[in-house]
XYZ file of C-alpha atoms in Angstrom:
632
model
C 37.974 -57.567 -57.806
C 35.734 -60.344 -59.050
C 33.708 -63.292 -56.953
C 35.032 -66.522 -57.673
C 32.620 -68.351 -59.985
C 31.968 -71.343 -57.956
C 29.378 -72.872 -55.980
C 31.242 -73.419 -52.496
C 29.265 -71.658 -49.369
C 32.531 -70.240 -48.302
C 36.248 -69.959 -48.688
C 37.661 -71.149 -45.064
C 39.322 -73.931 -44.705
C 36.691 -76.064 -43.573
C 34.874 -76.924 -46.680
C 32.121 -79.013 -47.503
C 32.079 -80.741 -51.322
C 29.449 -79.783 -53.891
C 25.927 -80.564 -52.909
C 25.752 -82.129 -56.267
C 28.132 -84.990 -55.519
C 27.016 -88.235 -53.834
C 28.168 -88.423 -50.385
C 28.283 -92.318 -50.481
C 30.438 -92.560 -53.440
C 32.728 -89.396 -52.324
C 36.592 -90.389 -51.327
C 38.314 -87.793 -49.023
C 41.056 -86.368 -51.255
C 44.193 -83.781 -50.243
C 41.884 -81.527 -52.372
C 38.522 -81.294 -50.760
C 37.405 -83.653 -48.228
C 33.870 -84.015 -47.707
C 33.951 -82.485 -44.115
C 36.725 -80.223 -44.330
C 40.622 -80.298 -43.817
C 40.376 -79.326 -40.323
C 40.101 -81.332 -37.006
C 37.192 -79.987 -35.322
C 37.314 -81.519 -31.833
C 33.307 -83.485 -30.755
C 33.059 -82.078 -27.129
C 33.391 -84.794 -24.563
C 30.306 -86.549 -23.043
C 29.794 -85.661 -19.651
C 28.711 -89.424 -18.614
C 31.937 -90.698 -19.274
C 35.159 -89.862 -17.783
C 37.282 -91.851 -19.910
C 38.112 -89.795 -22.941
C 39.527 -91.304 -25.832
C 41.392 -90.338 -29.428
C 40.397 -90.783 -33.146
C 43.923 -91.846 -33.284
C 44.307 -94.502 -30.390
C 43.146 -95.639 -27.654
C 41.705 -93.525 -24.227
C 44.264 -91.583 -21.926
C 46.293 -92.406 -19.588
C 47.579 -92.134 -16.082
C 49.920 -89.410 -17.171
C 47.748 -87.511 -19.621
C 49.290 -88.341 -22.854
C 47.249 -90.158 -25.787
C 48.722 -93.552 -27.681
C 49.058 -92.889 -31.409
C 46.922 -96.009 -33.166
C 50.242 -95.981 -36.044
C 51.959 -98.575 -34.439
C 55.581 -99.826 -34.866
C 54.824 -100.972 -38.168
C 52.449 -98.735 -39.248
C 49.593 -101.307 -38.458
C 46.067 -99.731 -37.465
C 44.443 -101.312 -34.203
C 41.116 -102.135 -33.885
C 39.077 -99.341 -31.527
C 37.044 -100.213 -28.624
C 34.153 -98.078 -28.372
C 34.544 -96.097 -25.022
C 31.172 -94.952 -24.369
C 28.982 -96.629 -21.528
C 26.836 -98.487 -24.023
C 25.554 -100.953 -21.715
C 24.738 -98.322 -19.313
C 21.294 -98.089 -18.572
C 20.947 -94.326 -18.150
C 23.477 -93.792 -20.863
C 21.120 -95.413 -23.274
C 18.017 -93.592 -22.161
C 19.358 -90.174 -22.568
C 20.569 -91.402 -26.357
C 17.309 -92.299 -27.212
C 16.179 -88.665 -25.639
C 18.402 -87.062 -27.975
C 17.424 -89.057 -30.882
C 13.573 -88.530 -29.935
C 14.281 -84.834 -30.052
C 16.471 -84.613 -33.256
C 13.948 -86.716 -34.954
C 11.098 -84.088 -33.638
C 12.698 -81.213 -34.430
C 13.724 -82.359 -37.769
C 10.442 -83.699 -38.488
C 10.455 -86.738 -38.997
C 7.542 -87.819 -41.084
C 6.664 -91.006 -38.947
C 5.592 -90.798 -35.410
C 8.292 -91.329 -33.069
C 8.158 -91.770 -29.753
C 10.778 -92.983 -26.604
C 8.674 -96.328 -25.387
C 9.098 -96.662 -29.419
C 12.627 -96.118 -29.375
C 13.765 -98.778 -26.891
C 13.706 -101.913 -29.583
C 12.477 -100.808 -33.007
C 12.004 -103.170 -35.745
C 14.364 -103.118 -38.507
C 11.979 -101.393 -40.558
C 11.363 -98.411 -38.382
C 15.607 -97.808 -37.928
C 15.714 -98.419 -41.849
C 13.486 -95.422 -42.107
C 15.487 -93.389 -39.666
C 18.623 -93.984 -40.948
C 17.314 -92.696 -44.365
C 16.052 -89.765 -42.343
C 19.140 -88.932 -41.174
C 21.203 -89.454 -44.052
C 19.111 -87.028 -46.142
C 20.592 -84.396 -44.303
C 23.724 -85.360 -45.642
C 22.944 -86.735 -49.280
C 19.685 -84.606 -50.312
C 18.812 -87.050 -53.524
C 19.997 -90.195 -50.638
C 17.682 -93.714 -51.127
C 17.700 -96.719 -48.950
C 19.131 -99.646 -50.899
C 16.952 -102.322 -51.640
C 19.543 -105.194 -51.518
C 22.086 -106.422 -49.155
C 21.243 -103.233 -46.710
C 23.404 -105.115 -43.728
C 26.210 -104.448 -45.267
C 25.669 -101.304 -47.216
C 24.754 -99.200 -43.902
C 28.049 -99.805 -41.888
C 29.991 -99.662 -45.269
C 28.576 -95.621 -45.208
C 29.005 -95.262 -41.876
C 32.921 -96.577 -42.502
C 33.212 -94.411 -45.297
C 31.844 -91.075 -43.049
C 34.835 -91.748 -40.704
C 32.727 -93.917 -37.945
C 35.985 -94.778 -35.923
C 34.047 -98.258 -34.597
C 33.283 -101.609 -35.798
C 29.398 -102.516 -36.776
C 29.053 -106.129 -37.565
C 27.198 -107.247 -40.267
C 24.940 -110.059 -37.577
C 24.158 -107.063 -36.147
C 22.091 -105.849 -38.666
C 19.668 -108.807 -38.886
C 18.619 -108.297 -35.181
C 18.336 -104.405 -34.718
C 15.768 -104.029 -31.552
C 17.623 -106.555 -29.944
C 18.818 -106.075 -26.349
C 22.639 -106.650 -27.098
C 22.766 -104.956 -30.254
C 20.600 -102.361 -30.263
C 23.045 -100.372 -27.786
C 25.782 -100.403 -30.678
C 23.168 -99.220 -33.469
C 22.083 -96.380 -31.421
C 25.310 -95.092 -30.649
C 26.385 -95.194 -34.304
C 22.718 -93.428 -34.408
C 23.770 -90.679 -32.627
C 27.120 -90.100 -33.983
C 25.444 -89.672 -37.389
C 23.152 -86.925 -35.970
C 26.790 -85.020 -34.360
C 27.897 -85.333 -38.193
C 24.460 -84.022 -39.661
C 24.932 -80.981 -37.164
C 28.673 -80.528 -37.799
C 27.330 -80.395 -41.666
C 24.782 -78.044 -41.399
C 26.686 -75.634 -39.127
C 29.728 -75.968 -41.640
C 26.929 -75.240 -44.177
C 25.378 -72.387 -43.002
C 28.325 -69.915 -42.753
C 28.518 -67.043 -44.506
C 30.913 -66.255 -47.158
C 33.836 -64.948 -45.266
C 36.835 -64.816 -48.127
C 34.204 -62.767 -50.668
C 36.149 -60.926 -53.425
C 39.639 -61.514 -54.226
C 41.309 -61.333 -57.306
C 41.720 -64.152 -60.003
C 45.149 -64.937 -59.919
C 44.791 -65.900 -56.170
C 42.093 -68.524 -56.941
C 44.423 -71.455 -57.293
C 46.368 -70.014 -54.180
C 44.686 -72.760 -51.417
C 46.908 -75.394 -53.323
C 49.675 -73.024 -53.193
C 52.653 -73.714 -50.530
C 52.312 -71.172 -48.454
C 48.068 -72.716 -47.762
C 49.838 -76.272 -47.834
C 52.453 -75.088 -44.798
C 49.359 -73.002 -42.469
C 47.786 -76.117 -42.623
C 50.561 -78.283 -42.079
C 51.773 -75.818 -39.191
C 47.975 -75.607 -37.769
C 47.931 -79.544 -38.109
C 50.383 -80.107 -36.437
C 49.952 -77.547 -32.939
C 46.795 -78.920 -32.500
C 47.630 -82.510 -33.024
C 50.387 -82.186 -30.371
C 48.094 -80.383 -27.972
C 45.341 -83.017 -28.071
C 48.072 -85.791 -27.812
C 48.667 -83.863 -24.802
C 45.294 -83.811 -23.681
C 43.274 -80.921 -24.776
C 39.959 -80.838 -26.547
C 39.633 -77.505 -27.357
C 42.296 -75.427 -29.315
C 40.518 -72.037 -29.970
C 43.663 -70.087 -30.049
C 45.631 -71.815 -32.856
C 42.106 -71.590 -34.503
C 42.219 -67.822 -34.079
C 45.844 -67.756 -34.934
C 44.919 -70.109 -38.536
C 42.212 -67.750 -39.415
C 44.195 -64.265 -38.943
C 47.008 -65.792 -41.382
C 44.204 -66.663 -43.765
C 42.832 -63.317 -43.487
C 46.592 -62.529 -43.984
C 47.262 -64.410 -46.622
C 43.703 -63.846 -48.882
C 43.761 -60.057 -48.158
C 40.325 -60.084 -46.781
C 38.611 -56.703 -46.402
C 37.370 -56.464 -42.920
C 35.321 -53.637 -43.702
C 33.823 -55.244 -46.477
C 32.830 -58.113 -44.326
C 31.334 -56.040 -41.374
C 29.435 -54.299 -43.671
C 27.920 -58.140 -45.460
C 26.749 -58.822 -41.807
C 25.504 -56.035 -41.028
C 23.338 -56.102 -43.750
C 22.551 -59.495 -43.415
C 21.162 -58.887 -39.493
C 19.450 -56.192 -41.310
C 17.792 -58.489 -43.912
C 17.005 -61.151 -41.519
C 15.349 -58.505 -39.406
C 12.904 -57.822 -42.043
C 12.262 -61.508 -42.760
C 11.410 -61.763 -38.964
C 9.400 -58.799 -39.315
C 7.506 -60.043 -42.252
C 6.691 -63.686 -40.599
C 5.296 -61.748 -37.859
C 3.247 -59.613 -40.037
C 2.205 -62.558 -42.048
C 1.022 -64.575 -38.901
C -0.482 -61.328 -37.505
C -3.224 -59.091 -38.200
C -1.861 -56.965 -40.587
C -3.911 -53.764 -39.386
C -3.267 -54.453 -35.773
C 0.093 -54.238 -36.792
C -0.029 -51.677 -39.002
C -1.996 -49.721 -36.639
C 0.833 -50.433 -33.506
C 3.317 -49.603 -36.024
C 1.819 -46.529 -36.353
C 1.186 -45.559 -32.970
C 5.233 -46.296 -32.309
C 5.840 -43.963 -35.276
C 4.157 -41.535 -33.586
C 5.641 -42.103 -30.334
C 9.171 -41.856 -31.844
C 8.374 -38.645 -33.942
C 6.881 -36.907 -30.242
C 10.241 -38.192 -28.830
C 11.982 -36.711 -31.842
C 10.361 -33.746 -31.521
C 10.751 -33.179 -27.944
C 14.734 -34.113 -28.326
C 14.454 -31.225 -31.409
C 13.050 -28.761 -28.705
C 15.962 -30.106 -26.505
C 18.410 -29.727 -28.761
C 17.112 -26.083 -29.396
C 17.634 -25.201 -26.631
C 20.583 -26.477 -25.900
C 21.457 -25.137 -28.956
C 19.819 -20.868 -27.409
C 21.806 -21.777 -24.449
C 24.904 -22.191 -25.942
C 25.032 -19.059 -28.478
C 23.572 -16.778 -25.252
C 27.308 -18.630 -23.634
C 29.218 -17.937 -26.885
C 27.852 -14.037 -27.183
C 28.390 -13.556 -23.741
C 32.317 -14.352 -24.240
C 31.990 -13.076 -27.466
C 31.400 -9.933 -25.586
C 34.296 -10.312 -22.996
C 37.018 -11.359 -25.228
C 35.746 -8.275 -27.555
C 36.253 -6.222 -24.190
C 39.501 -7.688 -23.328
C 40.681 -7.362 -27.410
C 39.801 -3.345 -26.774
C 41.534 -3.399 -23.195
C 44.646 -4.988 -25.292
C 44.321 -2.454 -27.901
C 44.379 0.479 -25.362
C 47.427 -1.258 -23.654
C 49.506 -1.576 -27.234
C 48.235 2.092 -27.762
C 49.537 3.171 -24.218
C 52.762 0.890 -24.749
C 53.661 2.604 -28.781
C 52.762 6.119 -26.464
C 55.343 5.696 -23.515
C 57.873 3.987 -26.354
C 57.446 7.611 -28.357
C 57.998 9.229 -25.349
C 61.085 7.283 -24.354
C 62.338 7.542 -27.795
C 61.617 11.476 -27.830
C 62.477 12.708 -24.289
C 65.495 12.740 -22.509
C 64.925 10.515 -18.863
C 66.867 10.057 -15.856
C 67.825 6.653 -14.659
C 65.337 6.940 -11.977
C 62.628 7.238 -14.592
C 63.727 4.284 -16.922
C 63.891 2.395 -13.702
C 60.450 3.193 -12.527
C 58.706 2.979 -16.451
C 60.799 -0.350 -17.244
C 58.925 -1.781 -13.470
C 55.818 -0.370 -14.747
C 56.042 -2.031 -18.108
C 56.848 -5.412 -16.343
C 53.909 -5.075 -14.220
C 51.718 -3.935 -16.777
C 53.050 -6.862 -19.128
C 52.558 -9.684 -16.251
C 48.957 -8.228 -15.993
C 48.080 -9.093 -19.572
C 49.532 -12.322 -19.080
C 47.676 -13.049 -16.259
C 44.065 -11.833 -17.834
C 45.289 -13.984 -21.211
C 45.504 -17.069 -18.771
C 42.554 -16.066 -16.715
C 40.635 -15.874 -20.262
C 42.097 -19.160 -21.342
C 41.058 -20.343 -18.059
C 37.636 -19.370 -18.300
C 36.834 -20.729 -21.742
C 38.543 -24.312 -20.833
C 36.215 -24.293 -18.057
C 32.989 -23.495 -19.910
C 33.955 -26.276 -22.334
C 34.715 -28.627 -19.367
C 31.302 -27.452 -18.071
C 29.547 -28.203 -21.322
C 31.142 -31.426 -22.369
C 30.228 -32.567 -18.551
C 26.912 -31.553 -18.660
C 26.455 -33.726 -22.232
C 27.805 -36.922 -20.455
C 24.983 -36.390 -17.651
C 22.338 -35.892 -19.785
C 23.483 -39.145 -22.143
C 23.787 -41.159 -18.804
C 20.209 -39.773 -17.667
C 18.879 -40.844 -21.168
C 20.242 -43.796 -21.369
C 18.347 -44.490 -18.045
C 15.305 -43.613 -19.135
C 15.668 -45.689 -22.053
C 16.817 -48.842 -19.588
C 13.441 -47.712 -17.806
C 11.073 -47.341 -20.361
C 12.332 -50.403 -21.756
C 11.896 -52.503 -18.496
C 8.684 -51.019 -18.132
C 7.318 -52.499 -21.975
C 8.400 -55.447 -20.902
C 6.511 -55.409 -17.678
C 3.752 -53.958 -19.674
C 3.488 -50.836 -17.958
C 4.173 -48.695 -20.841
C 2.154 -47.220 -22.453
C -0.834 -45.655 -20.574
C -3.006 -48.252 -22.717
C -1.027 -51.091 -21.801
C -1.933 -54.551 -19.912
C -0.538 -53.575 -16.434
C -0.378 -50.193 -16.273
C -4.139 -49.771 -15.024
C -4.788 -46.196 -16.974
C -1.559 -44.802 -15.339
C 1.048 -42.895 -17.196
C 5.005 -44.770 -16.159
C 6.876 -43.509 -19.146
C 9.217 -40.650 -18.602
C 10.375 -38.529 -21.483
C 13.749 -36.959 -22.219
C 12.386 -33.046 -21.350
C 12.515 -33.523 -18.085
C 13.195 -30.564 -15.838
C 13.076 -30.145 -11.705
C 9.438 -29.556 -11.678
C 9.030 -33.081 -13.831
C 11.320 -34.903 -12.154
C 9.164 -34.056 -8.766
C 5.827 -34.438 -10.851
C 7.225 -37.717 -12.089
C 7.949 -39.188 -8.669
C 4.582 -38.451 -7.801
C 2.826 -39.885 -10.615
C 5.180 -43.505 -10.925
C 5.880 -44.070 -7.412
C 2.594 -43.985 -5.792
C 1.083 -46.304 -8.548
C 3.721 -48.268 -8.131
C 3.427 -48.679 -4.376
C -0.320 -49.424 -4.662
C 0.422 -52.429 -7.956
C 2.963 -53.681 -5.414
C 0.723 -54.019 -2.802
C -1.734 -55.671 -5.103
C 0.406 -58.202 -6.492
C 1.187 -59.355 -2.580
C -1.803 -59.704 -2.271
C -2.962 -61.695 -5.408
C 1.039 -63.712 -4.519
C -0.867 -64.601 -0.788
C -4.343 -65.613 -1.890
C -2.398 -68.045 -4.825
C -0.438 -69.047 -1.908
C -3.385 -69.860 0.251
C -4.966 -72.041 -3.049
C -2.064 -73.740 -3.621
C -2.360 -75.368 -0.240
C -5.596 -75.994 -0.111
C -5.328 -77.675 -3.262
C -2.170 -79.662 -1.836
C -4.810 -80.667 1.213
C -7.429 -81.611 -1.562
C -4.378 -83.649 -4.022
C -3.454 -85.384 -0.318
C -6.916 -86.670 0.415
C -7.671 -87.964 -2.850
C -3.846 -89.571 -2.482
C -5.695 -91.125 0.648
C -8.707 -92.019 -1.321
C -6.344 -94.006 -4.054
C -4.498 -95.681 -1.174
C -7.724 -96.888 0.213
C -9.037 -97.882 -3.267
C -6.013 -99.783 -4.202
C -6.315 -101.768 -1.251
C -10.018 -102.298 -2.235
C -8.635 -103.695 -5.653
C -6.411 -106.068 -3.702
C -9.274 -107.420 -1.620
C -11.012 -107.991 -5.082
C -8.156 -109.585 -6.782
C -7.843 -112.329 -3.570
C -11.224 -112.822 -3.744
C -10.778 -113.947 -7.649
C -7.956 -115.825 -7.249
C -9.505 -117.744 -4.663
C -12.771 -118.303 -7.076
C -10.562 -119.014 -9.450
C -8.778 -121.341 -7.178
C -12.282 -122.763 -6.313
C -13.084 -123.450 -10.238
C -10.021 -125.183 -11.008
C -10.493 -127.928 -8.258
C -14.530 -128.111 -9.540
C -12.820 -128.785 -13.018
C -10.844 -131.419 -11.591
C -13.363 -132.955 -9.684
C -15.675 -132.948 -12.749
C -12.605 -134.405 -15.268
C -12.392 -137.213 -12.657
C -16.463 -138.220 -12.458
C -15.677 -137.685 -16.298
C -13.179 -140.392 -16.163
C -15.470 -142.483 -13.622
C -18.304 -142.653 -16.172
C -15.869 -143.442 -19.272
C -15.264 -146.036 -16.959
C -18.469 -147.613 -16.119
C -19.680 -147.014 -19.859
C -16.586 -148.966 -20.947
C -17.856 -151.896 -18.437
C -21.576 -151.669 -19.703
C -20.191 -152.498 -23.605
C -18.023 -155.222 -22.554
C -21.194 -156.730 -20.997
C -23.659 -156.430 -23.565
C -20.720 -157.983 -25.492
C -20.079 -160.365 -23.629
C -24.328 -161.400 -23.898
C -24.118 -160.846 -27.419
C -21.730 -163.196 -27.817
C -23.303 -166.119 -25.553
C -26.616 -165.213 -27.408
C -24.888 -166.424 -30.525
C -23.174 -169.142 -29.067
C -26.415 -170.240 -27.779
C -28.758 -170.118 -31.196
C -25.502 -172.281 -33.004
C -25.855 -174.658 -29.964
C -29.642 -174.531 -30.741
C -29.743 -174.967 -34.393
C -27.320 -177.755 -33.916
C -29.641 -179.436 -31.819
C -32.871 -178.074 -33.779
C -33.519 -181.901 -34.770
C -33.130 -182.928 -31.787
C -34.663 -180.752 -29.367
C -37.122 -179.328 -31.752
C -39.885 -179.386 -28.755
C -37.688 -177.006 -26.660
C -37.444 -174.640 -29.540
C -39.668 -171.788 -28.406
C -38.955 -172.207 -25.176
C -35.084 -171.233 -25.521
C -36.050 -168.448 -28.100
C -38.597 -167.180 -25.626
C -35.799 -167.451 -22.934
C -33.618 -165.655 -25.091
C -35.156 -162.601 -26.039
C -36.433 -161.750 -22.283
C -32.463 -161.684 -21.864
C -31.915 -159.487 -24.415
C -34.529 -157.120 -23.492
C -33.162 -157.244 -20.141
C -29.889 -156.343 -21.191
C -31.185 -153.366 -23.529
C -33.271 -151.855 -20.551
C -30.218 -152.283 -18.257
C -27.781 -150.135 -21.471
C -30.776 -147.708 -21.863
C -30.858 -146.547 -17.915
C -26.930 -146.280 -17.677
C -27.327 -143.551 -20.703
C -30.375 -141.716 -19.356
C -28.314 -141.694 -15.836
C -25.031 -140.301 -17.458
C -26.618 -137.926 -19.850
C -28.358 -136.358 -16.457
C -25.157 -136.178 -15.021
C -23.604 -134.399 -17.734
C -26.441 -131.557 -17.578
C -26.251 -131.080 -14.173
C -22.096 -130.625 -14.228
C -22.620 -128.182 -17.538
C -25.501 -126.006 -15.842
C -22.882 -126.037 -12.814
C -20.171 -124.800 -15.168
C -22.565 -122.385 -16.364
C -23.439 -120.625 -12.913
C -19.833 -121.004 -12.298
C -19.365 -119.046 -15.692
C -21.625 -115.997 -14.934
C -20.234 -115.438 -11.520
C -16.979 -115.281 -12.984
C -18.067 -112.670 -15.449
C -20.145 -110.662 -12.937
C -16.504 -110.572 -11.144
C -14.553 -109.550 -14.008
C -17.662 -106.915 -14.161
C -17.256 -105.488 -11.109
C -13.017 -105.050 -11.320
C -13.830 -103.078 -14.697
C -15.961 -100.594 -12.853
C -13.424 -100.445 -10.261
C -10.777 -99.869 -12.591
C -12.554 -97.232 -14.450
C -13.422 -95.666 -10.872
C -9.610 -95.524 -10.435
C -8.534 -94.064 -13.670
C -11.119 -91.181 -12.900
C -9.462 -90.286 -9.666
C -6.054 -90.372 -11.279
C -7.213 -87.578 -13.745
C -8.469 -85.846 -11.361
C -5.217 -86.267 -9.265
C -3.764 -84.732 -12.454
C -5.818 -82.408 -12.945
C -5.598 -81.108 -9.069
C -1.650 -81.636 -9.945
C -1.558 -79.143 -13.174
C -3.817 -76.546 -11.347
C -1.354 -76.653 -8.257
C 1.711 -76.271 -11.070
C 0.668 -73.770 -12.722
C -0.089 -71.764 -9.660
């Protein structure tokens, strides 16, 4: 029988398209649908207690499901049941994302603070990372990505509505809900994929005239029948439908003539295989000689156990024949006691046949042949007897001896793990706790005092080291209280402080005001000084017209008026120049006041720091004190 030459994973009914075809551009067809033909049912979440179809809306009162094909055959628009405005609901989503993304990883850092309103960038590059799973050679789009991403997510069967607005504001508190829920049911599909994926080839070898038999009526009316059991159980409520699954599968089996054998033996081989990979990783990230020598010494180990099983077995083997020759013996002793009997029997029949008896005498020879003939019967039985009990014995005596080795086994196995075993191991303190299949009377004794009175004395070790942990964990709980007491009293400190510099702060705020306002007041009275000196300047002219008017006439009084006129004006400048000196000391005096005000602030701010860095030390120590106490 020949392998089918194509590149599916597997033959079941569940079948996932070539890896070589886009995923975005794929359109399920009756032929192969990119996630299969059957209806694997998503278990329920456990934070909602509404549960609600693919193919309607959630259940009701009575249990049933509504069928979205409506009268008219018109599709209704879903409602997305899941608490997606639920606080807690949320959180553990973006948990589950967090972790998917870790364990995947995800080539950007990713963290849950970061997760609670991403930029549209960051969910750009996570939806790419997610969809690679799915579409290997996948790219983000470049252009109109609002409405390419919940066109894919349509096309992979998302059953709920994702606006396009949506799209533009992403870490947005009334959106983001509804991204990260279509978020997570990409990462279900990406699992659902891979496990689909990763299964073995089940339908392996078949011959060629079958290979067009999935499109064949008889595949067409399993799946039909299998469609429609399970669609009338969930419409009935169910989620899970593991028996019509196991029904499906045996008429496949049926129907494809798969070997069972065949297939037993492919896993077997491949738990054998992906032993040896295991194997090999741990070599590779081992020391190689270590190994090589441990591998060694367990050789050895299983070659003394061999041979002591051999010498066992031998034996066994001595006691046996010594049991065989010794009946060998009596059934040759009761053969010659049943030859002597036939000889004695042919004797008395010659006799009889020769010699003329009375009645009396055939009378008293037929009793004695009856007795004679019951007494072989009863030493045939009593043989019979013996030798079903010797085999009874022996096949009795096996079972014990498997039942006492597979106890030792359980033991010596318990004790690896406890690393007791060997004599070389971590725990075992140079003492020997392995017990070995040739065990007699004298070793069972010799091996109850060797294990038990170790054992008694670790025991009583471990108590103790179990009290004095004990004992440090509550000291260390005294020591995590007082520095609790410590922060208390610290943090009250820092609320002192932070009174204190609101009322300083209170403090500079009125000294600003205070200062705007004598500000304001000397704007004022600098205003009032230029109007003044205006005002002169202006009578000053006023006055030299008036006196060059009259210059003819009053040409006596000339210097008088110009003499009279500049001691004015100098007047008037000496008055301007004081007013400036007076307000320019003013200003120096409020500035070197801002200034003190300034460094006190800072010496403040100064002092907080310290405090605060005071406090962050005794929360790592807290930590620290908290980690210690954990681990303990």
């Amino acid at each position: 029988m020949s392998r089918r030459p194509t590149s599916r994973y597997s033959e079941m009914p569940m079948r996932v398209t070539d890896s070589r075809m886009s995923l975005i551009n794929a359109t399920p067809q009756n032929k192969d649908n990119v996630f299969g033909k059957l209806n694997i049912p998503k278990p329920q979440s456990t934070t909602s207690e509404r549960r609600t179809s693919f193919f309607g809306k959630g259940i009701g009162a009575g249990g049933q499901r509504n069928s979205m094909f409506g009268a008219y055959g018109g599709p209704e628009k879903m409602k997305d049941p899941r608490p997606l405005h639920d606080k807690a609901f949320v959180q553990q989503c973006i948990k589950q994302l967090c972790e998917f993304l870790v364990d995947r990883g995800f080539p950007g850092s990713v963290t849950v603070k970061a997760l609670q309103s991403p930029s549209t960038k960051e969910f750009l590059k996570i939806y790419e990372f997610i969809y690679t799973f799915l579409e290997p050679s996948f790219q983000m789009p470049t252009a109109k990505v609002e409405e390419e991403i919940p066109r894919m997510l349509k096309d992979l069967g998302y059953p709920f509505a994702l606006s396009k607005s949506s799209m533009y504001s992403i870490g947005a508190p009334h959106t983001w809900p509804q991204v990260l829920g279509a978020l997570v049911w990409l990462i279900d599909t990406v699992k659902l994929f891979s496990g689909l994926r990763d299964q073995g080839l089940l339908f392996s070898d078949f011959s060629d005239e079958l290979c067009d038999l999935e499109e064949g009526t008889e595949y067409n009316k399993l799946f039909m029948e299998y469609c429609s059991d399970t669609y009338n159980k969930f419409m009935q409520g169910a989620d899970t439908f593991e028996d019509e699954e196991d029904d499906y599968l045996n008429k496949l089996k049926k129907l494809y003539n798969v070997d069972g054998a065949l297939l037993h033996s492919q896993q077997e081989k491949h738990a054998m295989l992906m032993e040896h990979v295991e194997r090999l990783e741990r070599e590779s990230q081992t020391d190689r000689l270590a190994g090589k020598r441990t591998e060694k010494l367990r050789l050895q180990a299983d070659l003394q156990k061999l041979q002591d099983y051999r010498c066992t077995l031998e034996d066994h083997k001595t006691g046996l024949e010594k049991k065989a020759a010794g009946l060998s013996e009596e059934l040759e002793a009761a053969e010659m006691q049943l030859e002597g009997l036939k000889q004695e029997r042919t004797r008395l029949q010659h006799i009889l046949e020769n010699q003329k008896f009375t009645p009396a005498d055939i009378e008293r020879i037929n009793r004695e042949r009856n007795e004679l003939q019951q007494t072989v019967h009863s030493l045939n039985q009593g043989l019979e007897e013996a030798g079903q009990l010797v085999w009874n014995e022996e096949v009795n005596l096996s079972k014990t001896k498997e039942k006492a080795e597979v106890k030792v086994a359980e033991y010596n196995k318990l004790g690896r793990k406890l690393k007791l075993i060997p004599q070389s191991a971590e725990n075992a303190c140079g003492h020997e706790f392995e017990i070995r299949t040739d065990y007699s009377a004298t070793t069972i004794t010799q091996y109850k005092t060797q294990i038990q009175n170790p054992l008694k004395n670790m025991l009583v070790d471990v108590e103790d080291e179990c009290s004095r942990l004990t004992n440090m964990k509550l000291s260390l709980e005294e020591t995590v209280e007082q520095v609790k007491s410590n922060i208390f009293d610290k943090e009250n400190d820092i609320k002192q402080l932070k009174e204190q510099i609101r009322r300083v702060d209170q403090q500079l705020e009125h000294d600003v005001q205070e200062m705007a306002q004598e500000d304001e007041k000397w704007a004022a009275e600098v205003d009032s000084a230029e109007t003044h000196k205006k005002r002169l300047e202006k009578n000053v002219t006023q006055g030299c017209e008036e006196a060059e008017e009259e210059c003819k006439a009053a040409q006596q009084q000339y210097h008088v008026v110009v003499q009279e006129t500049n001691e004015e004006q100098r007047m008037v400048n000496k008055n301007l120049t004081e007013i400036f000196s007076y307000a320019a000391d003013h200003l120096v005096t409020v500035e070197k006041h801002c200034n003190e005000q300034l460094k006190r602030f800072d010496k403040m701010k100064e002092v907080i720091r310290e405090d605060e860095a005071d406090m962050k030390q005794m929360m790592d120590l807290v930590e620290n004190f908290m980690k210690k106490a954990n681990s303990l």
